[in-house]
Amino acid sequence: LGYNDVNTSEWYMPFIKTAQKLNFQTPILNKSKSNFRPNQAVTRAELYKIFVELANNNTRNDLQFETDYFLTNQPFKDTQIDSNTDWFTPYAGIAQKEFHGTNFARKYYGSFQLNNSNSNFSPNKKITKEEFAEFLYETKKLRLVKYK
């Protein structure tokens, strides 16, 4: 598979192979093309990047996200729109658009109304299994993806 830190007998191997078949370019952020980092926690920013990239590269899914790399409005208090715009800001914009007004937003972003004056994206926050499960449930409920 090309990763130095992946044991081919581990439980996660079928998932890594599937991601490769979907042409998902791992690892996240291309920090290292030789390491997958299977035991490292995923941040909120990384989760949204993974989700959007997989959705946009999956030919079996009707979903395509418009990833706006030139946002003109700051999606959250802790995201920037200037010369220091972070790599995750376009994905924060998608989070704001898709989860605005949901109970998921209230629970994980601290506000029902997602905007730049009252809510934080918290890009470096580690994702818990609970948040990940609720994220998957919410994406299905909002019909952002179809799970079989």
PDB file of C-alpha atoms in Angstrom:
ATOM      1  CA  LEU A   1       0.000   0.000   0.000  1.00  0.00           C
ATOM      2  CA  GLY A   2       2.982   2.274   0.279  1.00  0.00           C
ATOM      3  CA  TYR A   3       2.704   3.295   3.947  1.00  0.00           C
ATOM      4  CA  ASN A   4       5.570   2.610   6.357  1.00  0.00           C
ATOM      5  CA  ASP A   5       3.360   2.632   9.466  1.00  0.00           C
ATOM      6  CA  VAL A   6       0.524   0.322   8.372  1.00  0.00           C
ATOM      7  CA  ASN A   7       0.345  -3.316   9.437  1.00  0.00           C
ATOM      8  CA  THR A   8      -1.499  -5.264   6.733  1.00  0.00           C
ATOM      9  CA  SER A   9      -3.038  -7.608   9.317  1.00  0.00           C
ATOM     10  CA  GLU A  10      -4.771  -4.814  11.272  1.00  0.00           C
ATOM     11  CA  TRP A  11      -8.560  -4.380  11.393  1.00  0.00           C
ATOM     12  CA  TYR A  12      -8.442  -1.071   9.497  1.00  0.00           C
ATOM     13  CA  MET A  13      -6.827  -2.445   6.309  1.00  0.00           C
ATOM     14  CA  PRO A  14     -10.089  -2.936   4.326  1.00  0.00           C
ATOM     15  CA  PHE A  15     -10.954   0.711   5.012  1.00  0.00           C
ATOM     16  CA  ILE A  16      -7.578   1.994   3.840  1.00  0.00           C
ATOM     17  CA  LYS A  17      -7.876  -0.107   0.677  1.00  0.00           C
ATOM     18  CA  THR A  18     -11.362   1.271   0.032  1.00  0.00           C
ATOM     19  CA  ALA A  19     -10.121   4.854   0.449  1.00  0.00           C
ATOM     20  CA  GLN A  20      -7.373   4.145  -2.075  1.00  0.00           C
ATOM     21  CA  LYS A  21      -9.876   2.630  -4.532  1.00  0.00           C
ATOM     22  CA  LEU A  22     -11.937   5.816  -4.228  1.00  0.00           C
ATOM     23  CA  ASN A  23      -8.774   7.727  -5.152  1.00  0.00           C
ATOM     24  CA  PHE A  24      -8.748   9.509  -1.809  1.00  0.00           C
ATOM     25  CA  GLN A  25      -5.329  11.032  -1.452  1.00  0.00           C
ATOM     26  CA  THR A  26      -4.088  10.050   1.960  1.00  0.00           C
ATOM     27  CA  PRO A  27      -2.593  11.021   4.247  1.00  0.00           C
ATOM     28  CA  ILE A  28      -4.535  14.095   5.217  1.00  0.00           C
ATOM     29  CA  LEU A  29      -2.854  17.323   4.218  1.00  0.00           C
ATOM     30  CA  ASN A  30      -0.060  15.383   2.471  1.00  0.00           C
ATOM     31  CA  LYS A  31       2.134  15.747   5.559  1.00  0.00           C
ATOM     32  CA  SER A  32       3.922  12.560   4.591  1.00  0.00           C
ATOM     33  CA  LYS A  33       3.268  10.359   1.608  1.00  0.00           C
ATOM     34  CA  SER A  34       4.855   7.377   3.355  1.00  0.00           C
ATOM     35  CA  ASN A  35       2.891   7.397   6.644  1.00  0.00           C
ATOM     36  CA  PHE A  36      -0.844   6.921   7.168  1.00  0.00           C
ATOM     37  CA  ARG A  37      -0.777   7.518  10.958  1.00  0.00           C
ATOM     38  CA  PRO A  38      -3.591   5.026  11.744  1.00  0.00           C
ATOM     39  CA  ASN A  39      -3.396   5.526  15.516  1.00  0.00           C
ATOM     40  CA  GLN A  40      -3.420   9.329  15.474  1.00  0.00           C
ATOM     41  CA  ALA A  41      -6.638  11.105  16.435  1.00  0.00           C
ATOM     42  CA  VAL A  42      -8.458  13.065  13.743  1.00  0.00           C
ATOM     43  CA  THR A  43      -9.254  16.745  14.232  1.00  0.00           C
ATOM     44  CA  ARG A  44     -12.525  18.404  13.304  1.00  0.00           C
ATOM     45  CA  ALA A  45     -10.856  20.154  10.353  1.00  0.00           C
ATOM     46  CA  GLU A  46      -9.420  16.867   9.081  1.00  0.00           C
ATOM     47  CA  LEU A  47     -12.804  15.128   9.426  1.00  0.00           C
ATOM     48  CA  TYR A  48     -14.488  17.716   7.213  1.00  0.00           C
ATOM     49  CA  LYS A  49     -11.697  17.527   4.643  1.00  0.00           C
ATOM     50  CA  ILE A  50     -11.965  13.716   4.556  1.00  0.00           C
ATOM     51  CA  PHE A  51     -15.756  13.849   4.253  1.00  0.00           C
ATOM     52  CA  VAL A  52     -15.808  16.453   1.482  1.00  0.00           C
ATOM     53  CA  GLU A  53     -12.979  14.861  -0.511  1.00  0.00           C
ATOM     54  CA  LEU A  54     -14.515  11.381  -0.305  1.00  0.00           C
ATOM     55  CA  ALA A  55     -17.944  12.696  -1.256  1.00  0.00           C
ATOM     56  CA  ASN A  56     -16.562  14.640  -4.209  1.00  0.00           C
ATOM     57  CA  ASN A  57     -14.470  11.677  -5.433  1.00  0.00           C
ATOM     58  CA  ASN A  58     -17.151   9.019  -5.024  1.00  0.00           C
ATOM     59  CA  THR A  59     -18.746   8.246  -8.369  1.00  0.00           C
ATOM     60  CA  ARG A  60     -21.501   6.195  -6.696  1.00  0.00           C
ATOM     61  CA  ASN A  61     -22.861   9.182  -4.786  1.00  0.00           C
ATOM     62  CA  ASP A  62     -25.051  12.000  -6.103  1.00  0.00           C
ATOM     63  CA  LEU A  63     -23.430  14.412  -3.667  1.00  0.00           C
ATOM     64  CA  GLN A  64     -20.936  17.024  -4.772  1.00  0.00           C
ATOM     65  CA  PHE A  65     -19.905  19.863  -2.518  1.00  0.00           C
ATOM     66  CA  GLU A  66     -19.004  23.225  -3.933  1.00  0.00           C
ATOM     67  CA  THR A  67     -15.737  23.889  -2.143  1.00  0.00           C
ATOM     68  CA  ASP A  68     -15.259  27.649  -2.188  1.00  0.00           C
ATOM     69  CA  TYR A  69     -11.545  28.297  -1.783  1.00  0.00           C
ATOM     70  CA  PHE A  70     -12.103  32.056  -2.075  1.00  0.00           C
ATOM     71  CA  LEU A  71     -14.591  32.696   0.703  1.00  0.00           C
ATOM     72  CA  THR A  72     -15.483  36.323   1.229  1.00  0.00           C
ATOM     73  CA  ASN A  73     -17.354  35.835   4.515  1.00  0.00           C
ATOM     74  CA  GLN A  74     -15.771  34.489   7.669  1.00  0.00           C
ATOM     75  CA  PRO A  75     -17.731  31.302   8.514  1.00  0.00           C
ATOM     76  CA  PHE A  76     -16.832  31.119  12.242  1.00  0.00           C
ATOM     77  CA  LYS A  77     -15.206  33.361  14.862  1.00  0.00           C
ATOM     78  CA  ASP A  78     -12.029  31.266  14.801  1.00  0.00           C
ATOM     79  CA  THR A  79     -11.579  31.176  11.011  1.00  0.00           C
ATOM     80  CA  GLN A  80      -9.855  33.874   8.996  1.00  0.00           C
ATOM     81  CA  ILE A  81     -10.522  35.415   5.611  1.00  0.00           C
ATOM     82  CA  ASP A  82      -7.351  37.274   4.737  1.00  0.00           C
ATOM     83  CA  SER A  83      -3.788  36.569   3.672  1.00  0.00           C
ATOM     84  CA  ASN A  84      -3.501  34.143   6.599  1.00  0.00           C
ATOM     85  CA  THR A  85      -6.514  32.029   5.631  1.00  0.00           C
ATOM     86  CA  ASP A  86      -6.019  28.514   6.963  1.00  0.00           C
ATOM     87  CA  TRP A  87      -6.266  25.404   4.768  1.00  0.00           C
ATOM     88  CA  PHE A  88      -9.424  24.312   6.595  1.00  0.00           C
ATOM     89  CA  THR A  89     -11.465  27.506   6.105  1.00  0.00           C
ATOM     90  CA  PRO A  90     -13.267  26.259   2.950  1.00  0.00           C
ATOM     91  CA  TYR A  91     -14.315  23.118   4.853  1.00  0.00           C
ATOM     92  CA  ALA A  92     -15.487  25.255   7.776  1.00  0.00           C
ATOM     93  CA  GLY A  93     -17.631  27.130   5.243  1.00  0.00           C
ATOM     94  CA  ILE A  94     -19.242  23.843   4.196  1.00  0.00           C
ATOM     95  CA  ALA A  95     -19.849  22.926   7.842  1.00  0.00           C
ATOM     96  CA  GLN A  96     -21.523  26.280   8.426  1.00  0.00           C
ATOM     97  CA  LYS A  97     -23.723  25.942   5.344  1.00  0.00           C
ATOM     98  CA  GLU A  98     -24.790  22.336   5.891  1.00  0.00           C
ATOM     99  CA  PHE A  99     -25.264  22.242   9.682  1.00  0.00           C
ATOM    100  CA  HIS A 100     -26.638  25.758  10.317  1.00  0.00           C
ATOM    101  CA  GLY A 101     -29.876  25.542  12.294  1.00  0.00           C
ATOM    102  CA  THR A 102     -29.496  21.912  13.372  1.00  0.00           C
ATOM    103  CA  ASN A 103     -29.306  20.278  16.776  1.00  0.00           C
ATOM    104  CA  PHE A 104     -25.902  18.949  15.687  1.00  0.00           C
ATOM    105  CA  ALA A 105     -24.722  22.575  15.411  1.00  0.00           C
ATOM    106  CA  ARG A 106     -26.086  23.397  18.845  1.00  0.00           C
ATOM    107  CA  LYS A 107     -24.343  20.415  20.442  1.00  0.00           C
ATOM    108  CA  TYR A 108     -20.957  20.549  18.692  1.00  0.00           C
ATOM    109  CA  TYR A 109     -20.562  24.227  17.810  1.00  0.00           C
ATOM    110  CA  GLY A 110     -22.337  25.703  20.810  1.00  0.00           C
ATOM    111  CA  SER A 111     -24.952  27.532  18.774  1.00  0.00           C
ATOM    112  CA  PHE A 112     -28.029  26.729  16.716  1.00  0.00           C
ATOM    113  CA  GLN A 113     -27.185  29.653  14.428  1.00  0.00           C
ATOM    114  CA  LEU A 114     -23.743  29.181  12.872  1.00  0.00           C
ATOM    115  CA  ASN A 115     -22.118  32.471  11.998  1.00  0.00           C
ATOM    116  CA  ASN A 116     -18.923  34.375  12.573  1.00  0.00           C
ATOM    117  CA  SER A 117     -20.152  36.235  15.634  1.00  0.00           C
ATOM    118  CA  ASN A 118     -21.400  33.478  17.925  1.00  0.00           C
ATOM    119  CA  SER A 119     -19.803  30.139  17.024  1.00  0.00           C
ATOM    120  CA  ASN A 120     -16.383  28.527  16.727  1.00  0.00           C
ATOM    121  CA  PHE A 121     -15.284  25.831  14.294  1.00  0.00           C
ATOM    122  CA  SER A 122     -12.572  24.592  16.691  1.00  0.00           C
ATOM    123  CA  PRO A 123     -10.475  23.088  13.883  1.00  0.00           C
ATOM    124  CA  ASN A 124      -7.881  21.431  16.124  1.00  0.00           C
ATOM    125  CA  LYS A 125     -10.395  19.795  18.448  1.00  0.00           C
ATOM    126  CA  LYS A 126     -10.013  16.013  18.455  1.00  0.00           C
ATOM    127  CA  ILE A 127     -13.094  14.162  17.231  1.00  0.00           C
ATOM    128  CA  THR A 128     -14.652  11.698  19.659  1.00  0.00           C
ATOM    129  CA  LYS A 129     -16.361   8.509  18.519  1.00  0.00           C
ATOM    130  CA  GLU A 130     -19.627  10.052  19.702  1.00  0.00           C
ATOM    131  CA  GLU A 131     -19.205  13.155  17.550  1.00  0.00           C
ATOM    132  CA  PHE A 132     -18.174  11.058  14.548  1.00  0.00           C
ATOM    133  CA  ALA A 133     -21.236   8.801  14.908  1.00  0.00           C
ATOM    134  CA  GLU A 134     -23.539  11.804  15.234  1.00  0.00           C
ATOM    135  CA  PHE A 135     -21.808  13.452  12.272  1.00  0.00           C
ATOM    136  CA  LEU A 136     -22.561  10.388  10.115  1.00  0.00           C
ATOM    137  CA  TYR A 137     -26.147  10.258  11.374  1.00  0.00           C
ATOM    138  CA  GLU A 138     -26.676  13.966  10.689  1.00  0.00           C
ATOM    139  CA  THR A 139     -25.226  13.760   7.169  1.00  0.00           C
ATOM    140  CA  LYS A 140     -27.671  10.971   6.379  1.00  0.00           C
ATOM    141  CA  LYS A 141     -30.615  12.770   8.014  1.00  0.00           C
ATOM    142  CA  LEU A 142     -29.862  15.919   6.004  1.00  0.00           C
ATOM    143  CA  ARG A 143     -29.544  13.737   2.891  1.00  0.00           C
ATOM    144  CA  LEU A 144     -25.987  14.894   2.321  1.00  0.00           C
ATOM    145  CA  VAL A 145     -24.997  11.287   1.645  1.00  0.00           C
ATOM    146  CA  LYS A 146     -26.663   7.948   1.103  1.00  0.00           C
ATOM    147  CA  TYR A 147     -25.422   5.112   3.266  1.00  0.00           C
ATOM    148  CA  LYS A 148     -26.372   1.572   2.327  1.00  0.00           C
TER     149      LYS A 148
END
